[in-house]
Amino acid sequence: TEICKGQEHFRNFLAHRVQKLARARGFNASSIGKALAIPTSTASNYWNGKSVWPVDLLPFVADLVGVKLAELVSLDGVSSRHLPPGVLD
């Protein structure tokens, strides 16, 4: 369904955003997992977009990568061609 596709797009968008910001601060999946006290395999699944980052971890992720939570999850500046129809309407 369209909702599932939207969730998948957001999961991948968020994984990419975290990767980009984390790499700029010297993190990889393993080191961000250690910093968040979660198993490396779990961090890797979040990092690669296989699982969605849990909402309760996002404030800590934002802090680690040096942004505010709102900036981490914001769709500002995201081209609508990368999202399902109607998401930015």
PDB file of N, CA, C and O in Angstrom, chain B, residues numbered from 101:
ATOM      1  N   THR B 101       0.832  -1.185   0.000  1.00  0.00           N
ATOM      2  CA  THR B 101       0.000   0.000   0.000  1.00  0.00           C
ATOM      3  C   THR B 101       0.876   1.248   0.000  1.00  0.00           C
ATOM      4  O   THR B 101       2.081   1.185   0.244  1.00  0.00           O
ATOM      5  N   GLU B 102       0.247   2.367  -0.276  1.00  0.00           N
ATOM      6  CA  GLU B 102       0.971   3.641  -0.339  1.00  0.00           C
ATOM      7  C   GLU B 102       1.567   4.003   1.016  1.00  0.00           C
ATOM      8  O   GLU B 102       2.661   4.563   1.070  1.00  0.00           O
ATOM      9  N   ILE B 103       0.870   3.694   2.116  1.00  0.00           N
ATOM     10  CA  ILE B 103       1.395   3.993   3.447  1.00  0.00           C
ATOM     11  C   ILE B 103       2.671   3.205   3.706  1.00  0.00           C
ATOM     12  O   ILE B 103       3.646   3.758   4.217  1.00  0.00           O
ATOM     13  N   CYS B 104       2.678   1.933   3.363  1.00  0.00           N
ATOM     14  CA  CYS B 104       3.875   1.110   3.547  1.00  0.00           C
ATOM     15  C   CYS B 104       5.031   1.647   2.735  1.00  0.00           C
ATOM     16  O   CYS B 104       6.164   1.675   3.216  1.00  0.00           O
ATOM     17  N   LYS B 105       4.763   2.080   1.496  1.00  0.00           N
ATOM     18  CA  LYS B 105       5.809   2.659   0.661  1.00  0.00           C
ATOM     19  C   LYS B 105       6.332   3.937   1.290  1.00  0.00           C
ATOM     20  O   LYS B 105       7.537   4.188   1.278  1.00  0.00           O
ATOM     21  N   GLY B 106       5.433   4.749   1.841  1.00  0.00           N
ATOM     22  CA  GLY B 106       5.847   5.988   2.506  1.00  0.00           C
ATOM     23  C   GLY B 106       6.734   5.709   3.706  1.00  0.00           C
ATOM     24  O   GLY B 106       7.723   6.407   3.932  1.00  0.00           O
ATOM     25  N   GLN B 107       6.381   4.693   4.469  1.00  0.00           N
ATOM     26  CA  GLN B 107       7.197   4.318   5.627  1.00  0.00           C
ATOM     27  C   GLN B 107       8.565   3.821   5.191  1.00  0.00           C
ATOM     28  O   GLN B 107       9.576   4.131   5.821  1.00  0.00           O
ATOM     29  N   GLU B 108       8.594   3.055   4.119  1.00  0.00           N
ATOM     30  CA  GLU B 108       9.865   2.550   3.604  1.00  0.00           C
ATOM     31  C   GLU B 108      10.745   3.704   3.121  1.00  0.00           C
ATOM     32  O   GLU B 108      11.948   3.731   3.381  1.00  0.00           O
ATOM     33  N   HIS B 109      10.136   4.646   2.422  1.00  0.00           N
ATOM     34  CA  HIS B 109      10.897   5.808   1.951  1.00  0.00           C
ATOM     35  C   HIS B 109      11.456   6.599   3.129  1.00  0.00           C
ATOM     36  O   HIS B 109      12.618   7.003   3.115  1.00  0.00           O
ATOM     37  N   PHE B 110      10.625   6.818   4.149  1.00  0.00           N
ATOM     38  CA  PHE B 110      11.111   7.577   5.301  1.00  0.00           C
ATOM     39  C   PHE B 110      12.196   6.808   6.044  1.00  0.00           C
ATOM     40  O   PHE B 110      13.175   7.409   6.486  1.00  0.00           O
ATOM     41  N   ARG B 111      12.048   5.507   6.191  1.00  0.00           N
ATOM     42  CA  ARG B 111      13.071   4.682   6.841  1.00  0.00           C
ATOM     43  C   ARG B 111      14.409   4.835   6.120  1.00  0.00           C
ATOM     44  O   ARG B 111      15.448   5.021   6.754  1.00  0.00           O
ATOM     45  N   ASN B 112      14.374   4.754   4.790  1.00  0.00           N
ATOM     46  CA  ASN B 112      15.599   4.899   4.005  1.00  0.00           C
ATOM     47  C   ASN B 112      16.143   6.319   4.048  1.00  0.00           C
ATOM     48  O   ASN B 112      17.354   6.524   4.128  1.00  0.00           O
ATOM     49  N   PHE B 113      15.250   7.295   3.996  1.00  0.00           N
ATOM     50  CA  PHE B 113      15.654   8.700   4.101  1.00  0.00           C
ATOM     51  C   PHE B 113      16.373   8.950   5.421  1.00  0.00           C
ATOM     52  O   PHE B 113      17.434   9.573   5.453  1.00  0.00           O
ATOM     53  N   LEU B 114      15.783   8.458   6.510  1.00  0.00           N
ATOM     54  CA  LEU B 114      16.369   8.687   7.833  1.00  0.00           C
ATOM     55  C   LEU B 114      17.706   7.960   7.975  1.00  0.00           C
ATOM     56  O   LEU B 114      18.650   8.505   8.548  1.00  0.00           O
ATOM     57  N   ALA B 115      17.790   6.743   7.461  1.00  0.00           N
ATOM     58  CA  ALA B 115      19.054   6.004   7.513  1.00  0.00           C
ATOM     59  C   ALA B 115      20.141   6.779   6.772  1.00  0.00           C
ATOM     60  O   ALA B 115      21.261   6.907   7.266  1.00  0.00           O
ATOM     61  N   HIS B 116      19.814   7.291   5.592  1.00  0.00           N
ATOM     62  CA  HIS B 116      20.795   8.051   4.813  1.00  0.00           C
ATOM     63  C   HIS B 116      21.198   9.336   5.540  1.00  0.00           C
ATOM     64  O   HIS B 116      22.375   9.697   5.574  1.00  0.00           O
ATOM     65  N   ARG B 117      20.209  10.019   6.119  1.00  0.00           N
ATOM     66  CA  ARG B 117      20.502  11.272   6.840  1.00  0.00           C
ATOM     67  C   ARG B 117      21.435  10.997   8.018  1.00  0.00           C
ATOM     68  O   ARG B 117      22.414  11.718   8.214  1.00  0.00           O
ATOM     69  N   VAL B 118      21.140   9.959   8.801  1.00  0.00           N
ATOM     70  CA  VAL B 118      21.995   9.611   9.941  1.00  0.00           C
ATOM     71  C   VAL B 118      23.392   9.249   9.451  1.00  0.00           C
ATOM     72  O   VAL B 118      24.382   9.708  10.021  1.00  0.00           O
ATOM     73  N   GLN B 119      23.486   8.438   8.409  1.00  0.00           N
ATOM     74  CA  GLN B 119      24.806   8.062   7.868  1.00  0.00           C
ATOM     75  C   GLN B 119      25.625   9.285   7.492  1.00  0.00           C
ATOM     76  O   GLN B 119      26.786   9.409   7.880  1.00  0.00           O
ATOM     77  N   LYS B 120      25.022  10.172   6.746  1.00  0.00           N
ATOM     78  CA  LYS B 120      25.737  11.368   6.266  1.00  0.00           C
ATOM     79  C   LYS B 120      26.245  12.217   7.432  1.00  0.00           C
ATOM     80  O   LYS B 120      27.411  12.609   7.461  1.00  0.00           O
ATOM     81  N   LEU B 121      25.372  12.493   8.379  1.00  0.00           N
ATOM     82  CA  LEU B 121      25.757  13.331   9.514  1.00  0.00           C
ATOM     83  C   LEU B 121      26.741  12.619  10.430  1.00  0.00           C
ATOM     84  O   LEU B 121      27.675  13.235  10.942  1.00  0.00           O
ATOM     85  N   ALA B 122      26.532  11.324  10.636  1.00  0.00           N
ATOM     86  CA  ALA B 122      27.411  10.561  11.518  1.00  0.00           C
ATOM     87  C   ALA B 122      28.813  10.420  10.930  1.00  0.00           C
ATOM     88  O   ALA B 122      29.807  10.562  11.642  1.00  0.00           O
ATOM     89  N   ARG B 123      28.889  10.144   9.642  1.00  0.00           N
ATOM     90  CA  ARG B 123      30.205  10.025   8.994  1.00  0.00           C
ATOM     91  C   ARG B 123      30.998  11.320   9.103  1.00  0.00           C
ATOM     92  O   ARG B 123      32.217  11.297   9.273  1.00  0.00           O
ATOM     93  N   ALA B 124      30.307  12.438   9.007  1.00  0.00           N
ATOM     94  CA  ALA B 124      30.969  13.744   9.128  1.00  0.00           C
ATOM     95  C   ALA B 124      31.585  13.929  10.509  1.00  0.00           C
ATOM     96  O   ALA B 124      32.498  14.737  10.681  1.00  0.00           O
ATOM     97  N   ARG B 125      31.092  13.190  11.483  1.00  0.00           N
ATOM     98  CA  ARG B 125      31.624  13.258  12.850  1.00  0.00           C
ATOM     99  C   ARG B 125      32.475  12.043  13.199  1.00  0.00           C
ATOM    100  O   ARG B 125      32.827  11.833  14.359  1.00  0.00           O
ATOM    101  N   GLY B 126      32.801  11.249  12.188  1.00  0.00           N
ATOM    102  CA  GLY B 126      33.696  10.118  12.391  1.00  0.00           C
ATOM    103  C   GLY B 126      33.050   8.835  12.874  1.00  0.00           C
ATOM    104  O   GLY B 126      33.746   7.910  13.294  1.00  0.00           O
ATOM    105  N   PHE B 127      31.724   8.767  12.820  1.00  0.00           N
ATOM    106  CA  PHE B 127      31.020   7.554  13.250  1.00  0.00           C
ATOM    107  C   PHE B 127      30.789   6.617  12.070  1.00  0.00           C
ATOM    108  O   PHE B 127      30.683   7.049  10.922  1.00  0.00           O
ATOM    109  N   ASN B 128      30.715   5.334  12.379  1.00  0.00           N
ATOM    110  CA  ASN B 128      30.217   4.332  11.451  1.00  0.00           C
ATOM    111  C   ASN B 128      29.150   3.550  12.213  1.00  0.00           C
ATOM    112  O   ASN B 128      28.838   3.887  13.356  1.00  0.00           O
ATOM    113  N   ALA B 129      28.596   2.527  11.604  1.00  0.00           N
ATOM    114  CA  ALA B 129      27.514   1.773  12.260  1.00  0.00           C
ATOM    115  C   ALA B 129      27.959   1.197  13.594  1.00  0.00           C
ATOM    116  O   ALA B 129      27.224   1.251  14.580  1.00  0.00           O
ATOM    117  N   SER B 130      29.148   0.653  13.619  1.00  0.00           N
ATOM    118  CA  SER B 130      29.649   0.039  14.848  1.00  0.00           C
ATOM    119  C   SER B 130      29.869   1.065  15.955  1.00  0.00           C
ATOM    120  O   SER B 130      29.460   0.850  17.096  1.00  0.00           O
ATOM    121  N   SER B 131      30.511   2.169  15.620  1.00  0.00           N
ATOM    122  CA  SER B 131      30.824   3.158  16.664  1.00  0.00           C
ATOM    123  C   SER B 131      29.581   3.895  17.150  1.00  0.00           C
ATOM    124  O   SER B 131      29.504   4.274  18.318  1.00  0.00           O
ATOM    125  N   ILE B 132      28.609   4.099  16.265  1.00  0.00           N
ATOM    126  CA  ILE B 132      27.380   4.748  16.736  1.00  0.00           C
ATOM    127  C   ILE B 132      26.597   3.777  17.614  1.00  0.00           C
ATOM    128  O   ILE B 132      25.938   4.192  18.567  1.00  0.00           O
ATOM    129  N   GLY B 133      26.669   2.488  17.295  1.00  0.00           N
ATOM    130  CA  GLY B 133      26.036   1.482  18.145  1.00  0.00           C
ATOM    131  C   GLY B 133      26.640   1.479  19.537  1.00  0.00           C
ATOM    132  O   GLY B 133      25.922   1.431  20.536  1.00  0.00           O
ATOM    133  N   LYS B 134      27.964   1.529  19.599  1.00  0.00           N
ATOM    134  CA  LYS B 134      28.637   1.581  20.903  1.00  0.00           C
ATOM    135  C   LYS B 134      28.251   2.827  21.674  1.00  0.00           C
ATOM    136  O   LYS B 134      27.974   2.763  22.872  1.00  0.00           O
ATOM    137  N   ALA B 135      28.232   3.968  20.984  1.00  0.00           N
ATOM    138  CA  ALA B 135      27.884   5.228  21.645  1.00  0.00           C
ATOM    139  C   ALA B 135      26.451   5.213  22.177  1.00  0.00           C
ATOM    140  O   ALA B 135      26.153   5.850  23.187  1.00  0.00           O
ATOM    141  N   LEU B 136      25.571   4.488  21.499  1.00  0.00           N
ATOM    142  CA  LEU B 136      24.169   4.402  21.913  1.00  0.00           C
ATOM    143  C   LEU B 136      23.889   3.195  22.805  1.00  0.00           C
ATOM    144  O   LEU B 136      22.759   2.995  23.252  1.00  0.00           O
ATOM    145  N   ALA B 137      24.926   2.388  23.062  1.00  0.00           N
ATOM    146  CA  ALA B 137      24.804   1.188  23.904  1.00  0.00           C
ATOM    147  C   ALA B 137      23.780   0.196  23.346  1.00  0.00           C
ATOM    148  O   ALA B 137      22.971  -0.371  24.081  1.00  0.00           O
ATOM    149  N   ILE B 138      23.839   0.003  22.020  1.00  0.00           N
ATOM    150  CA  ILE B 138      22.989  -0.991  21.370  1.00  0.00           C
ATOM    151  C   ILE B 138      23.907  -1.971  20.627  1.00  0.00           C
ATOM    152  O   ILE B 138      25.028  -1.613  20.265  1.00  0.00           O
ATOM    153  N   PRO B 139      23.441  -3.195  20.400  1.00  0.00           N
ATOM    154  CA  PRO B 139      24.275  -4.170  19.693  1.00  0.00           C
ATOM    155  C   PRO B 139      24.666  -3.673  18.299  1.00  0.00           C
ATOM    156  O   PRO B 139      23.892  -2.987  17.630  1.00  0.00           O
ATOM    157  N   THR B 140      25.864  -4.028  17.881  1.00  0.00           N
ATOM    158  CA  THR B 140      26.361  -3.620  16.570  1.00  0.00           C
ATOM    159  C   THR B 140      25.433  -4.084  15.454  1.00  0.00           C
ATOM    160  O   THR B 140      25.195  -3.343  14.500  1.00  0.00           O
ATOM    161  N   SER B 141      24.910  -5.298  15.563  1.00  0.00           N
ATOM    162  CA  SER B 141      24.011  -5.807  14.516  1.00  0.00           C
ATOM    163  C   SER B 141      22.741  -4.964  14.424  1.00  0.00           C
ATOM    164  O   SER B 141      22.232  -4.724  13.329  1.00  0.00           O
ATOM    165  N   THR B 142      22.237  -4.521  15.553  1.00  0.00           N
ATOM    166  CA  THR B 142      21.043  -3.672  15.574  1.00  0.00           C
ATOM    167  C   THR B 142      21.363  -2.313  14.958  1.00  0.00           C
ATOM    168  O   THR B 142      20.608  -1.806  14.128  1.00  0.00           O
ATOM    169  N   ALA B 143      22.484  -1.730  15.369  1.00  0.00           N
ATOM    170  CA  ALA B 143      22.905  -0.439  14.820  1.00  0.00           C
ATOM    171  C   ALA B 143      23.096  -0.539  13.312  1.00  0.00           C
ATOM    172  O   ALA B 143      22.736   0.377  12.573  1.00  0.00           O
ATOM    173  N   SER B 144      23.663  -1.651  12.861  1.00  0.00           N
ATOM    174  CA  SER B 144      23.878  -1.856  11.429  1.00  0.00           C
ATOM    175  C   SER B 144      22.557  -1.912  10.676  1.00  0.00           C
ATOM    176  O   SER B 144      22.452  -1.381   9.571  1.00  0.00           O
ATOM    177  N   ASN B 145      21.557  -2.545  11.256  1.00  0.00           N
ATOM    178  CA  ASN B 145      20.237  -2.596  10.618  1.00  0.00           C
ATOM    179  C   ASN B 145      19.617  -1.209  10.513  1.00  0.00           C
ATOM    180  O   ASN B 145      19.007  -0.881   9.496  1.00  0.00           O
ATOM    181  N   TYR B 146      19.765  -0.395  11.548  1.00  0.00           N
ATOM    182  CA  TYR B 146      19.268   0.989  11.485  1.00  0.00           C
ATOM    183  C   TYR B 146      20.073   1.777  10.446  1.00  0.00           C
ATOM    184  O   TYR B 146      19.512   2.491   9.614  1.00  0.00           O
ATOM    185  N   TRP B 147      21.387   1.632  10.514  1.00  0.00           N
ATOM    186  CA  TRP B 147      22.315   2.361   9.648  1.00  0.00           C
ATOM    187  C   TRP B 147      22.021   2.094   8.165  1.00  0.00           C
ATOM    188  O   TRP B 147      22.061   3.006   7.339  1.00  0.00           O
ATOM    189  N   ASN B 148      21.730   0.844   7.848  1.00  0.00           N
ATOM    190  CA  ASN B 148      21.503   0.451   6.460  1.00  0.00           C
ATOM    191  C   ASN B 148      20.047   0.547   6.011  1.00  0.00           C
ATOM    192  O   ASN B 148      19.729   0.224   4.867  1.00  0.00           O
ATOM    193  N   GLY B 149      19.171   0.985   6.896  1.00  0.00           N
ATOM    194  CA  GLY B 149      17.769   1.136   6.537  1.00  0.00           C
ATOM    195  C   GLY B 149      16.988  -0.158   6.513  1.00  0.00           C
ATOM    196  O   GLY B 149      15.880  -0.207   5.977  1.00  0.00           O
ATOM    197  N   LYS B 150      17.554  -1.213   7.091  1.00  0.00           N
ATOM    198  CA  LYS B 150      16.816  -2.486   7.165  1.00  0.00           C
ATOM    199  C   LYS B 150      15.756  -2.426   8.254  1.00  0.00           C
ATOM    200  O   LYS B 150      14.736  -3.110   8.176  1.00  0.00           O
ATOM    201  N   SER B 151      16.001  -1.605   9.269  1.00  0.00           N
ATOM    202  CA  SER B 151      15.049  -1.350  10.355  1.00  0.00           C
ATOM    203  C   SER B 151      14.988   0.153  10.556  1.00  0.00           C
ATOM    204  O   SER B 151      15.952   0.874  10.300  1.00  0.00           O
ATOM    205  N   VAL B 152      13.846   0.604  11.016  1.00  0.00           N
ATOM    206  CA  VAL B 152      13.699   2.042  11.257  1.00  0.00           C
ATOM    207  C   VAL B 152      14.315   2.414  12.608  1.00  0.00           C
ATOM    208  O   VAL B 152      14.210   1.661  13.577  1.00  0.00           O
ATOM    209  N   TRP B 153      14.958   3.584  12.661  1.00  0.00           N
ATOM    210  CA  TRP B 153      15.497   4.065  13.935  1.00  0.00           C
ATOM    211  C   TRP B 153      14.332   4.251  14.909  1.00  0.00           C
ATOM    212  O   TRP B 153      13.356   4.918  14.563  1.00  0.00           O
ATOM    213  N   PRO B 154      14.403   3.686  16.106  1.00  0.00           N
ATOM    214  CA  PRO B 154      13.321   3.867  17.089  1.00  0.00           C
ATOM    215  C   PRO B 154      13.224   5.326  17.535  1.00  0.00           C
ATOM    216  O   PRO B 154      14.230   6.014  17.710  1.00  0.00           O
ATOM    217  N   VAL B 155      12.005   5.765  17.710  1.00  0.00           N
ATOM    218  CA  VAL B 155      11.750   7.144  18.105  1.00  0.00           C
ATOM    219  C   VAL B 155      12.479   7.498  19.397  1.00  0.00           C
ATOM    220  O   VAL B 155      12.973   8.618  19.535  1.00  0.00           O
ATOM    221  N   ASP B 156      12.555   6.564  20.348  1.00  0.00           N
ATOM    222  CA  ASP B 156      13.186   6.874  21.626  1.00  0.00           C
ATOM    223  C   ASP B 156      14.703   7.042  21.513  1.00  0.00           C
ATOM    224  O   ASP B 156      15.319   7.616  22.411  1.00  0.00           O
ATOM    225  N   LEU B 157      15.317   6.557  20.434  1.00  0.00           N
ATOM    226  CA  LEU B 157      16.755   6.751  20.235  1.00  0.00           C
ATOM    227  C   LEU B 157      17.082   8.027  19.469  1.00  0.00           C
ATOM    228  O   LEU B 157      18.203   8.527  19.554  1.00  0.00           O
ATOM    229  N   LEU B 158      16.118   8.558  18.721  1.00  0.00           N
ATOM    230  CA  LEU B 158      16.402   9.688  17.839  1.00  0.00           C
ATOM    231  C   LEU B 158      16.972  10.919  18.543  1.00  0.00           C
ATOM    232  O   LEU B 158      17.860  11.559  17.981  1.00  0.00           O
ATOM    233  N   PRO B 159      16.511  11.286  19.746  1.00  0.00           N
ATOM    234  CA  PRO B 159      17.143  12.435  20.412  1.00  0.00           C
ATOM    235  C   PRO B 159      18.627  12.193  20.695  1.00  0.00           C
ATOM    236  O   PRO B 159      19.431  13.122  20.604  1.00  0.00           O
ATOM    237  N   PHE B 160      18.990  10.980  21.030  1.00  0.00           N
ATOM    238  CA  PHE B 160      20.391  10.646  21.308  1.00  0.00           C
ATOM    239  C   PHE B 160      21.205  10.627  20.012  1.00  0.00           C
ATOM    240  O   PHE B 160      22.356  11.064  19.986  1.00  0.00           O
ATOM    241  N   VAL B 161      20.603  10.122  18.949  1.00  0.00           N
ATOM    242  CA  VAL B 161      21.266  10.119  17.641  1.00  0.00           C
ATOM    243  C   VAL B 161      21.515  11.559  17.200  1.00  0.00           C
ATOM    244  O   VAL B 161      22.613  11.897  16.759  1.00  0.00           O
ATOM    245  N   ALA B 162      20.502  12.397  17.319  1.00  0.00           N
ATOM    246  CA  ALA B 162      20.645  13.804  16.934  1.00  0.00           C
ATOM    247  C   ALA B 162      21.780  14.460  17.709  1.00  0.00           C
ATOM    248  O   ALA B 162      22.589  15.191  17.137  1.00  0.00           O
ATOM    249  N   ASP B 163      21.838  14.198  19.001  1.00  0.00           N
ATOM    250  CA  ASP B 163      22.902  14.763  19.830  1.00  0.00           C
ATOM    251  C   ASP B 163      24.276  14.280  19.368  1.00  0.00           C
ATOM    252  O   ASP B 163      25.213  15.074  19.282  1.00  0.00           O
ATOM    253  N   LEU B 164      24.403  13.002  19.074  1.00  0.00           N
ATOM    254  CA  LEU B 164      25.683  12.444  18.624  1.00  0.00           C
ATOM    255  C   LEU B 164      26.153  13.054  17.315  1.00  0.00           C
ATOM    256  O   LEU B 164      27.346  13.294  17.129  1.00  0.00           O
ATOM    257  N   VAL B 165      25.214  13.309  16.402  1.00  0.00           N
ATOM    258  CA  VAL B 165      25.603  13.830  15.092  1.00  0.00           C
ATOM    259  C   VAL B 165      25.584  15.356  15.041  1.00  0.00           C
ATOM    260  O   VAL B 165      25.867  15.953  14.002  1.00  0.00           O
ATOM    261  N   GLY B 166      25.248  15.984  16.171  1.00  0.00           N
ATOM    262  CA  GLY B 166      25.372  17.436  16.285  1.00  0.00           C
ATOM    263  C   GLY B 166      24.270  18.266  15.677  1.00  0.00           C
ATOM    264  O   GLY B 166      24.510  19.389  15.233  1.00  0.00           O
ATOM    265  N   VAL B 167      23.052  17.726  15.651  1.00  0.00           N
ATOM    266  CA  VAL B 167      21.915  18.491  15.138  1.00  0.00           C
ATOM    267  C   VAL B 167      20.753  18.393  16.124  1.00  0.00           C
ATOM    268  O   VAL B 167      20.740  17.539  17.010  1.00  0.00           O
ATOM    269  N   LYS B 168      19.789  19.276  15.952  1.00  0.00           N
ATOM    270  CA  LYS B 168      18.567  19.184  16.745  1.00  0.00           C
ATOM    271  C   LYS B 168      17.695  18.071  16.161  1.00  0.00           C
ATOM    272  O   LYS B 168      17.777  17.765  14.971  1.00  0.00           O
ATOM    273  N   LEU B 169      16.877  17.484  16.995  1.00  0.00           N
ATOM    274  CA  LEU B 169      16.007  16.401  16.568  1.00  0.00           C
ATOM    275  C   LEU B 169      15.156  16.813  15.367  1.00  0.00           C
ATOM    276  O   LEU B 169      15.011  16.041  14.419  1.00  0.00           O
ATOM    277  N   ALA B 170      14.597  18.015  15.399  1.00  0.00           N
ATOM    278  CA  ALA B 170      13.752  18.485  14.291  1.00  0.00           C
ATOM    279  C   ALA B 170      14.525  18.510  12.980  1.00  0.00           C
ATOM    280  O   ALA B 170      13.969  18.196  11.927  1.00  0.00           O
ATOM    281  N   GLU B 171      15.791  18.878  13.032  1.00  0.00           N
ATOM    282  CA  GLU B 171      16.616  18.895  11.824  1.00  0.00           C
ATOM    283  C   GLU B 171      16.892  17.477  11.322  1.00  0.00           C
ATOM    284  O   GLU B 171      16.914  17.233  10.116  1.00  0.00           O
ATOM    285  N   LEU B 172      17.098  16.568  12.233  1.00  0.00           N
ATOM    286  CA  LEU B 172      17.385  15.187  11.860  1.00  0.00           C
ATOM    287  C   LEU B 172      16.243  14.569  11.064  1.00  0.00           C
ATOM    288  O   LEU B 172      16.485  13.851  10.094  1.00  0.00           O
ATOM    289  N   VAL B 173      15.016  14.837  11.458  1.00  0.00           N
ATOM    290  CA  VAL B 173      13.858  14.197  10.817  1.00  0.00           C
ATOM    291  C   VAL B 173      13.141  15.096   9.818  1.00  0.00           C
ATOM    292  O   VAL B 173      12.138  14.686   9.234  1.00  0.00           O
ATOM    293  N   SER B 174      13.629  16.301   9.613  1.00  0.00           N
ATOM    294  CA  SER B 174      12.977  17.257   8.729  1.00  0.00           C
ATOM    295  C   SER B 174      13.060  16.830   7.266  1.00  0.00           C
ATOM    296  O   SER B 174      14.076  16.303   6.813  1.00  0.00           O
ATOM    297  N   LEU B 175      11.989  17.064   6.551  1.00  0.00           N
ATOM    298  CA  LEU B 175      11.959  16.804   5.116  1.00  0.00           C
ATOM    299  C   LEU B 175      12.271  18.065   4.318  1.00  0.00           C
ATOM    300  O   LEU B 175      12.190  18.049   3.090  1.00  0.00           O
ATOM    301  N   ASP B 176      12.627  19.164   4.999  1.00  0.00           N
ATOM    302  CA  ASP B 176      12.988  20.392   4.302  1.00  0.00           C
ATOM    303  C   ASP B 176      14.155  20.130   3.360  1.00  0.00           C
ATOM    304  O   ASP B 176      15.142  19.495   3.731  1.00  0.00           O
ATOM    305  N   GLY B 177      14.027  20.617   2.164  1.00  0.00           N
ATOM    306  CA  GLY B 177      15.095  20.463   1.191  1.00  0.00           C
ATOM    307  C   GLY B 177      15.113  19.120   0.480  1.00  0.00           C
ATOM    308  O   GLY B 177      15.971  18.879  -0.369  1.00  0.00           O
ATOM    309  N   VAL B 178      14.181  18.250   0.817  1.00  0.00           N
ATOM    310  CA  VAL B 178      14.112  16.943   0.165  1.00  0.00           C
ATOM    311  C   VAL B 178      13.248  17.082  -1.083  1.00  0.00           C
ATOM    312  O   VAL B 178      12.117  17.565  -1.014  1.00  0.00           O
ATOM    313  N   SER B 179      13.776  16.667  -2.198  1.00  0.00           N
ATOM    314  CA  SER B 179      13.036  16.727  -3.450  1.00  0.00           C
ATOM    315  C   SER B 179      11.855  15.760  -3.406  1.00  0.00           C
ATOM    316  O   SER B 179      11.982  14.629  -2.936  1.00  0.00           O
ATOM    317  N   SER B 180      10.727  16.212  -3.895  1.00  0.00           N
ATOM    318  CA  SER B 180       9.537  15.356  -3.893  1.00  0.00           C
ATOM    319  C   SER B 180       9.720  14.125  -4.777  1.00  0.00           C
ATOM    320  O   SER B 180       8.979  13.153  -4.633  1.00  0.00           O
ATOM    321  N   ARG B 181      10.691  14.149  -5.687  1.00  0.00           N
ATOM    322  CA  ARG B 181      10.904  12.986  -6.542  1.00  0.00           C
ATOM    323  C   ARG B 181      11.485  11.807  -5.756  1.00  0.00           C
ATOM    324  O   ARG B 181      11.490  10.678  -6.246  1.00  0.00           O
ATOM    325  N   HIS B 182      11.973  12.068  -4.539  1.00  0.00           N
ATOM    326  CA  HIS B 182      12.517  11.018  -3.703  1.00  0.00           C
ATOM    327  C   HIS B 182      11.486  10.453  -2.725  1.00  0.00           C
ATOM    328  O   HIS B 182      11.803   9.586  -1.909  1.00  0.00           O
ATOM    329  N   LEU B 183      10.260  10.947  -2.813  1.00  0.00           N
ATOM    330  CA  LEU B 183       9.218  10.546  -1.874  1.00  0.00           C
ATOM    331  C   LEU B 183       7.969  10.095  -2.636  1.00  0.00           C
ATOM    332  O   LEU B 183       7.797  10.428  -3.809  1.00  0.00           O
ATOM    333  N   PRO B 184       7.106   9.340  -1.967  1.00  0.00           N
ATOM    334  CA  PRO B 184       5.858   8.932  -2.606  1.00  0.00           C
ATOM    335  C   PRO B 184       4.997  10.148  -2.907  1.00  0.00           C
ATOM    336  O   PRO B 184       5.142  11.177  -2.247  1.00  0.00           O
ATOM    337  N   PRO B 185       4.106  10.057  -3.887  1.00  0.00           N
ATOM    338  CA  PRO B 185       3.229  11.177  -4.239  1.00  0.00           C
ATOM    339  C   PRO B 185       2.435  11.668  -3.027  1.00  0.00           C
ATOM    340  O   PRO B 185       1.917  10.871  -2.245  1.00  0.00           O
ATOM    341  N   GLY B 186       2.352  12.966  -2.889  1.00  0.00           N
ATOM    342  CA  GLY B 186       1.521  13.580  -1.855  1.00  0.00           C
ATOM    343  C   GLY B 186       2.170  13.767  -0.502  1.00  0.00           C
ATOM    344  O   GLY B 186       1.561  14.387   0.370  1.00  0.00           O
ATOM    345  N   VAL B 187       3.366  13.267  -0.281  1.00  0.00           N
ATOM    346  CA  VAL B 187       3.984  13.357   1.052  1.00  0.00           C
ATOM    347  C   VAL B 187       4.258  14.810   1.430  1.00  0.00           C
ATOM    348  O   VAL B 187       4.081  15.187   2.588  1.00  0.00           O
ATOM    349  N   LEU B 188       4.680  15.619   0.482  1.00  0.00           N
ATOM    350  CA  LEU B 188       5.014  17.020   0.783  1.00  0.00           C
ATOM    351  C   LEU B 188       3.862  17.980   0.517  1.00  0.00           C
ATOM    352  O   LEU B 188       4.034  19.193   0.640  1.00  0.00           O
ATOM    353  N   ASP B 189       2.687  17.460   0.155  1.00  0.00           N
ATOM    354  CA  ASP B 189       1.526  18.333  -0.116  1.00  0.00           C
ATOM    355  C   ASP B 189       0.935  18.861   1.167  1.00  0.00           C
ATOM    356  O   ASP B 189      -0.043  19.608   1.134  1.00  0.00           O
TER     357      ASP B 189
END
